[in-house]
mmCIF file of C-alpha atoms in Angstrom:
data_model
loop_
_atom_site.group_PDB
_atom_site.id
_atom_site.type_symbol
_atom_site.label_atom_id
_atom_site.label_comp_id
_atom_site.label_asym_id
_atom_site.label_seq_id
_atom_site.Cartn_x
_atom_site.Cartn_y
_atom_site.Cartn_z
ATOM 1 C CA ILE A 1 -124.924 143.050 -94.870
ATOM 2 C CA ASN A 2 -121.478 144.628 -94.936
ATOM 3 C CA VAL A 3 -120.354 143.528 -98.396
ATOM 4 C CA TYR A 4 -122.015 144.521 -101.668
ATOM 5 C CA ASP A 5 -120.537 142.704 -104.677
ATOM 6 C CA HIS A 6 -121.401 145.205 -107.421
ATOM 7 C CA LEU A 7 -121.333 148.507 -105.568
ATOM 8 C CA GLY A 8 -118.344 150.766 -105.110
ATOM 9 C CA ALA A 9 -115.924 150.648 -102.175
ATOM 10 C CA GLU A 10 -117.645 153.682 -100.652
ATOM 11 C CA SER A 11 -120.874 151.649 -100.427
ATOM 12 C CA GLN A 12 -119.455 148.944 -98.186
ATOM 13 C CA LEU A 13 -120.598 149.018 -94.561
ATOM 14 C CA LYS A 14 -118.638 148.451 -91.370
ATOM 15 C CA THR A 15 -121.077 147.553 -88.607
ATOM 16 C CA ALA A 16 -124.023 145.683 -90.160
ATOM 17 C CA VAL A 17 -122.730 142.138 -89.592
ATOM 18 C CA ALA A 18 -121.655 142.860 -86.016
ATOM 19 C CA ASP A 19 -125.027 144.514 -85.379
ATOM 20 C CA ALA A 20 -126.932 141.489 -86.701
ATOM 21 C CA LYS A 21 -124.943 139.057 -84.560
ATOM 22 C CA ALA A 22 -125.412 141.148 -81.420
ATOM 23 C CA ILE A 23 -129.150 141.687 -81.980
ATOM 24 C CA ALA A 24 -129.655 137.948 -82.604
ATOM 25 C CA GLN A 25 -127.880 137.149 -79.347
ATOM 26 C CA ALA A 26 -129.955 139.734 -77.469
ATOM 27 C CA LEU A 27 -133.222 138.411 -78.914
ATOM 28 C CA SER A 28 -132.216 134.883 -77.957
ATOM 29 C CA LYS A 29 -131.607 135.990 -74.369
ATOM 30 C CA ILE A 30 -135.149 137.340 -74.088
ATOM 31 C CA GLY A 31 -136.751 134.143 -75.364
ATOM 32 C CA PHE A 32 -136.801 134.241 -79.158
ATOM 33 C CA ALA A 33 -135.762 131.068 -80.986
ATOM 34 C CA ILE A 34 -133.313 132.199 -83.665
ATOM 35 C CA SER A 35 -134.035 130.437 -86.954
ATOM 36 C CA ALA A 36 -131.047 131.928 -88.819
ATOM 37 C CA VAL A 37 -128.440 134.650 -88.663
ATOM 38 C CA ALA A 38 -127.889 135.406 -92.345
ATOM 39 C CA LEU A 39 -124.723 137.403 -92.977
ATOM 40 C CA ASP A 40 -123.783 139.044 -96.289
ATOM 41 C CA VAL A 41 -126.346 137.005 -98.243
ATOM 42 C CA ASP A 42 -127.318 137.369 -101.878
ATOM 43 C CA ARG A 43 -130.956 137.350 -103.000
ATOM 44 C CA PRO A 44 -131.259 133.581 -103.737
ATOM 45 C CA THR A 45 -129.809 132.711 -100.312
ATOM 46 C CA PHE A 46 -132.099 135.182 -98.616
ATOM 47 C CA ASN A 47 -135.100 133.684 -100.422
ATOM 48 C CA LYS A 48 -134.270 130.166 -99.201
ATOM 49 C CA LEU A 49 -133.765 131.321 -95.615
ATOM 50 C CA TRP A 50 -136.954 133.389 -95.718
ATOM 51 C CA ILE A 51 -139.032 130.450 -96.953
ATOM 52 C CA ASN A 52 -137.586 128.266 -94.178
ATOM 53 C CA PHE A 53 -138.434 130.966 -91.636
ATOM 54 C CA LEU A 54 -142.014 131.261 -92.866
ATOM 55 C CA ARG A 55 -142.384 127.485 -92.732
ATOM 56 C CA ILE A 56 -141.815 127.366 -88.953
ATOM 57 C CA ILE A 57 -144.179 130.222 -88.029
ATOM 58 C CA GLU A 58 -147.360 129.057 -86.328
ATOM 59 C CA PRO A 59 -150.591 131.061 -85.994
ATOM 60 C CA GLY A 60 -150.442 133.187 -82.858
ATOM 61 C CA ASP A 61 -146.633 133.381 -82.753
ATOM 62 C CA THR A 62 -144.642 136.486 -81.950
ATOM 63 C CA VAL A 63 -141.940 136.916 -84.579
ATOM 64 C CA ALA A 64 -139.053 139.341 -84.948
ATOM 65 C CA VAL A 65 -136.909 140.174 -87.969
ATOM 66 C CA PHE A 66 -133.809 142.391 -87.935
ATOM 67 C CA PHE A 67 -132.098 143.736 -91.060
ATOM 68 C CA ALA A 68 -128.885 145.763 -91.145
ATOM 69 C CA GLY A 69 -127.553 146.935 -94.487
ATOM 70 C CA HIS A 70 -128.502 149.296 -97.285
ATOM 71 C CA GLY A 71 -132.095 150.163 -98.011
ATOM 72 C CA MET A 72 -133.791 152.334 -100.597
ATOM 73 C CA GLU A 73 -137.119 153.957 -101.219
ATOM 74 C CA ILE A 74 -138.361 153.430 -104.763
ATOM 75 C CA ASP A 75 -141.800 154.697 -105.765
ATOM 76 C CA ARG A 76 -142.738 155.272 -102.107
ATOM 77 C CA GLN A 77 -141.950 151.670 -101.212
ATOM 78 C CA ASN A 78 -139.135 150.471 -98.956
ATOM 79 C CA PHE A 79 -136.631 147.920 -100.237
ATOM 80 C CA LEU A 80 -133.801 146.113 -98.438
ATOM 81 C CA LEU A 81 -130.704 145.521 -100.538
ATOM 82 C CA PRO A 82 -129.020 142.081 -100.605
ATOM 83 C CA ARG A 83 -125.304 141.850 -101.364
ATOM 84 C CA SER A 84 -126.043 140.946 -105.002
ATOM 85 C CA ILE A 85 -127.849 144.195 -105.860
ATOM 86 C CA PRO A 86 -126.679 145.254 -109.348
ATOM 87 C CA ALA A 87 -124.300 148.126 -109.972
ATOM 88 C CA TYR A 88 -125.684 151.518 -110.774
ATOM 89 C CA GLY A 89 -126.568 151.985 -114.440
ATOM 90 C CA PRO A 90 -129.341 153.306 -116.690
ATOM 91 C CA ASP A 91 -131.865 150.688 -115.518
ATOM 92 C CA PHE A 92 -130.794 150.611 -111.870
ATOM 93 C CA HIS A 93 -134.175 151.456 -110.346
ATOM 94 C CA GLN A 94 -136.025 148.852 -112.437
ATOM 95 C CA LEU A 95 -133.405 146.186 -111.637
ATOM 96 C CA ALA A 96 -133.337 147.159 -107.973
ATOM 97 C CA LYS A 97 -137.104 146.659 -107.712
ATOM 98 C CA LEU A 98 -136.642 143.120 -109.061
ATOM 99 C CA GLU A 99 -133.504 142.213 -107.119
ATOM 100 C CA ALA A 100 -134.091 144.012 -103.821
ATOM 101 C CA ILE A 101 -136.297 142.718 -101.011
ATOM 102 C CA SER A 102 -139.650 144.477 -100.734
ATOM 103 C CA LEU A 103 -140.403 145.336 -97.112
ATOM 104 C CA PRO A 104 -144.188 145.388 -97.714
ATOM 105 C CA HIS A 105 -143.977 141.859 -99.159
ATOM 106 C CA LEU A 106 -142.075 140.652 -96.073
ATOM 107 C CA LEU A 107 -144.710 142.160 -93.799
ATOM 108 C CA ASP A 108 -147.536 140.629 -95.841
ATOM 109 C CA ALA A 109 -145.884 137.207 -95.686
ATOM 110 C CA LEU A 110 -145.569 137.340 -91.895
ATOM 111 C CA LYS A 111 -149.192 138.404 -91.559
ATOM 112 C CA SER A 112 -150.394 135.659 -93.909
ATOM 113 C CA LYS A 113 -148.755 133.030 -91.668
ATOM 114 C CA GLY A 114 -150.952 134.167 -88.790
ATOM 115 C CA ALA A 115 -148.217 135.561 -86.548
ATOM 116 C CA LYS A 116 -150.061 137.552 -83.876
ATOM 117 C CA VAL A 117 -147.220 139.991 -83.196
ATOM 118 C CA ARG A 118 -144.788 140.926 -85.951
ATOM 119 C CA ILE A 119 -141.735 143.001 -85.029
ATOM 120 C CA VAL A 120 -139.567 144.138 -87.932
ATOM 121 C CA ILE A 121 -136.466 146.184 -87.139
ATOM 122 C CA VAL A 122 -134.754 147.853 -90.091
ATOM 123 C CA ASP A 123 -131.335 149.455 -89.630
ATOM 124 C CA SER A 124 -130.856 150.480 -93.243
ATOM 125 C CA CYS A 125 -131.042 154.237 -93.551
ATOM 126 C CA ARG A 126 -127.333 154.836 -93.850
ATOM 127 C CA ASP A 127 -124.901 157.651 -94.515
ATOM 128 C CA ARG A 128 -123.109 155.779 -97.319
ATOM 129 C CA PRO A 129 -123.641 156.240 -101.053
ATOM 130 C CA ILE A 130 -125.177 153.554 -103.224
ATOM 131 C CA GLY A 131 -123.410 152.844 -106.489
ATOM 132 C CA ILE A 132 -120.260 154.403 -107.841
ATOM 133 C CA ALA A 133 -118.280 157.427 -106.742
ATOM 134 C CA ASN A 134 -119.678 160.842 -107.701
ATOM 135 C CA THR A 135 -123.186 159.463 -108.240
ATOM 136 C CA ARG A 136 -125.006 162.074 -106.207
ATOM 137 C CA SER A 137 -128.499 160.967 -107.205
ATOM 138 C CA LEU A 138 -128.155 157.706 -105.333
ATOM 139 C CA VAL A 139 -126.706 158.911 -102.051
ATOM 140 C CA ILE A 140 -129.163 157.940 -99.343
ATOM 141 C CA GLN A 141 -130.074 161.305 -97.861
ATOM 142 C CA HIS A 142 -133.562 160.680 -96.574
ATOM 143 C CA GLY A 143 -135.147 158.216 -94.243
ATOM 144 C CA PRO A 144 -137.470 155.413 -95.305
ATOM 145 C CA ALA A 145 -140.866 155.870 -96.851
ATOM 146 C CA PRO A 146 -143.555 156.080 -94.162
ATOM 147 C CA ILE A 147 -145.692 152.992 -93.725
ATOM 148 C CA GLU A 148 -148.941 152.245 -91.924
ATOM 149 C CA PRO A 149 -148.419 149.112 -89.832
ATOM 150 C CA ALA A 150 -151.277 146.640 -89.652
ATOM 151 C CA ASN A 151 -152.763 145.478 -86.357
ATOM 152 C CA GLY A 152 -150.117 143.558 -84.380
ATOM 153 C CA GLU A 153 -147.315 144.899 -86.552
ATOM 154 C CA PHE A 154 -144.410 146.942 -85.202
ATOM 155 C CA VAL A 155 -141.944 148.349 -87.717
ATOM 156 C CA ILE A 156 -138.912 150.126 -86.272
ATOM 157 C CA PHE A 157 -136.542 152.088 -88.500
ATOM 158 C CA SER A 158 -133.123 153.374 -87.501
ATOM 159 C CA ALA A 159 -134.128 156.839 -88.736
ATOM 160 C CA SER A 160 -137.335 158.583 -89.587
ATOM 161 C CA SER A 161 -138.175 160.210 -92.875
ATOM 162 C CA GLY A 162 -135.677 162.957 -93.665
ATOM 163 C CA GLN A 163 -133.042 161.619 -91.268
ATOM 164 C CA GLN A 164 -129.878 159.561 -91.692
ATOM 165 C CA ALA A 165 -128.544 156.731 -89.566
ATOM 166 C CA MET A 166 -124.771 156.558 -89.577
ATOM 167 C CA ASP A 167 -122.971 153.308 -90.341
ATOM 168 C CA ASN A 168 -119.909 153.859 -88.165
ATOM 169 C CA PRO A 169 -120.121 156.737 -85.690
ATOM 170 C CA GLY A 170 -116.903 155.794 -83.900
ATOM 171 C CA ASP A 171 -116.019 153.508 -81.051
ATOM 172 C CA ASN A 172 -116.459 155.855 -78.096
ATOM 173 C CA SER A 173 -118.990 153.732 -76.265
ATOM 174 C CA SER A 174 -119.417 150.575 -74.240
ATOM 175 C CA THR A 175 -120.415 148.689 -77.410
ATOM 176 C CA PRO A 176 -117.773 149.617 -80.005
ATOM 177 C CA GLY A 177 -118.189 148.480 -83.584
ATOM 178 C CA HIS A 178 -121.960 148.954 -83.669
ATOM 179 C CA SER A 179 -124.151 151.597 -85.264
ATOM 180 C CA ILE A 180 -125.695 154.155 -82.911
ATOM 181 C CA PHE A 181 -129.098 152.574 -83.500
ATOM 182 C CA ALA A 182 -127.872 149.075 -82.607
ATOM 183 C CA ARG A 183 -126.113 150.373 -79.494
ATOM 184 C CA ILE A 184 -129.327 151.941 -78.184
ATOM 185 C CA LEU A 185 -131.487 148.975 -79.243
ATOM 186 C CA LEU A 186 -129.189 146.538 -77.429
ATOM 187 C CA GLN A 187 -129.589 148.562 -74.234
ATOM 188 C CA HIS A 188 -133.381 148.456 -74.495
ATOM 189 C CA LEU A 189 -133.520 144.747 -75.354
ATOM 190 C CA ALA A 190 -131.589 144.017 -72.152
ATOM 191 C CA ARG A 191 -134.190 145.770 -69.978
ATOM 192 C CA LEU A 192 -136.812 143.575 -68.368
ATOM 193 C CA GLY A 193 -140.499 144.444 -68.211
ATOM 194 C CA VAL A 194 -140.549 146.727 -71.245
ATOM 195 C CA GLU A 195 -143.746 146.373 -73.249
#
């Protein structure tokens, strides 16, 4: 997600959409059937696409999900932010918990469908502020909350706890227009025989 409707100009991202397109193409090349490439979606659109995705998962499947955009930790839980996340205000954290996408709920849903291997890649720990200018309390300065993956579950974050992942580090590489994380991930996805 590059565009956030209710957040300030400083919260908009530059590489998330390009990263999602490139990762989808790379996953397709290694044998994944791509059910959807959802770009700049609001929460209702995400919900519809997610339900459709869950509907096609069969027990024993290997599934992969990639998210690029803003994320937040609230009460030691990781949330992914759709484009419709509300603007910062007095009740922002309560509204964000209702409007954002709970990563634990996504993981639980994949597990409940019987997918044998569940790969979730989250490129959301960014160096951009959330909300309005001069709102220091909402600048994402730390990595995601640690999680304990279940058996068969692989959760990959673009940064570990206490680290940042930059949105646009510059175009001095063979894959310009992508985050550093996506650039490295694309290289690894292209390698054969990697377990």
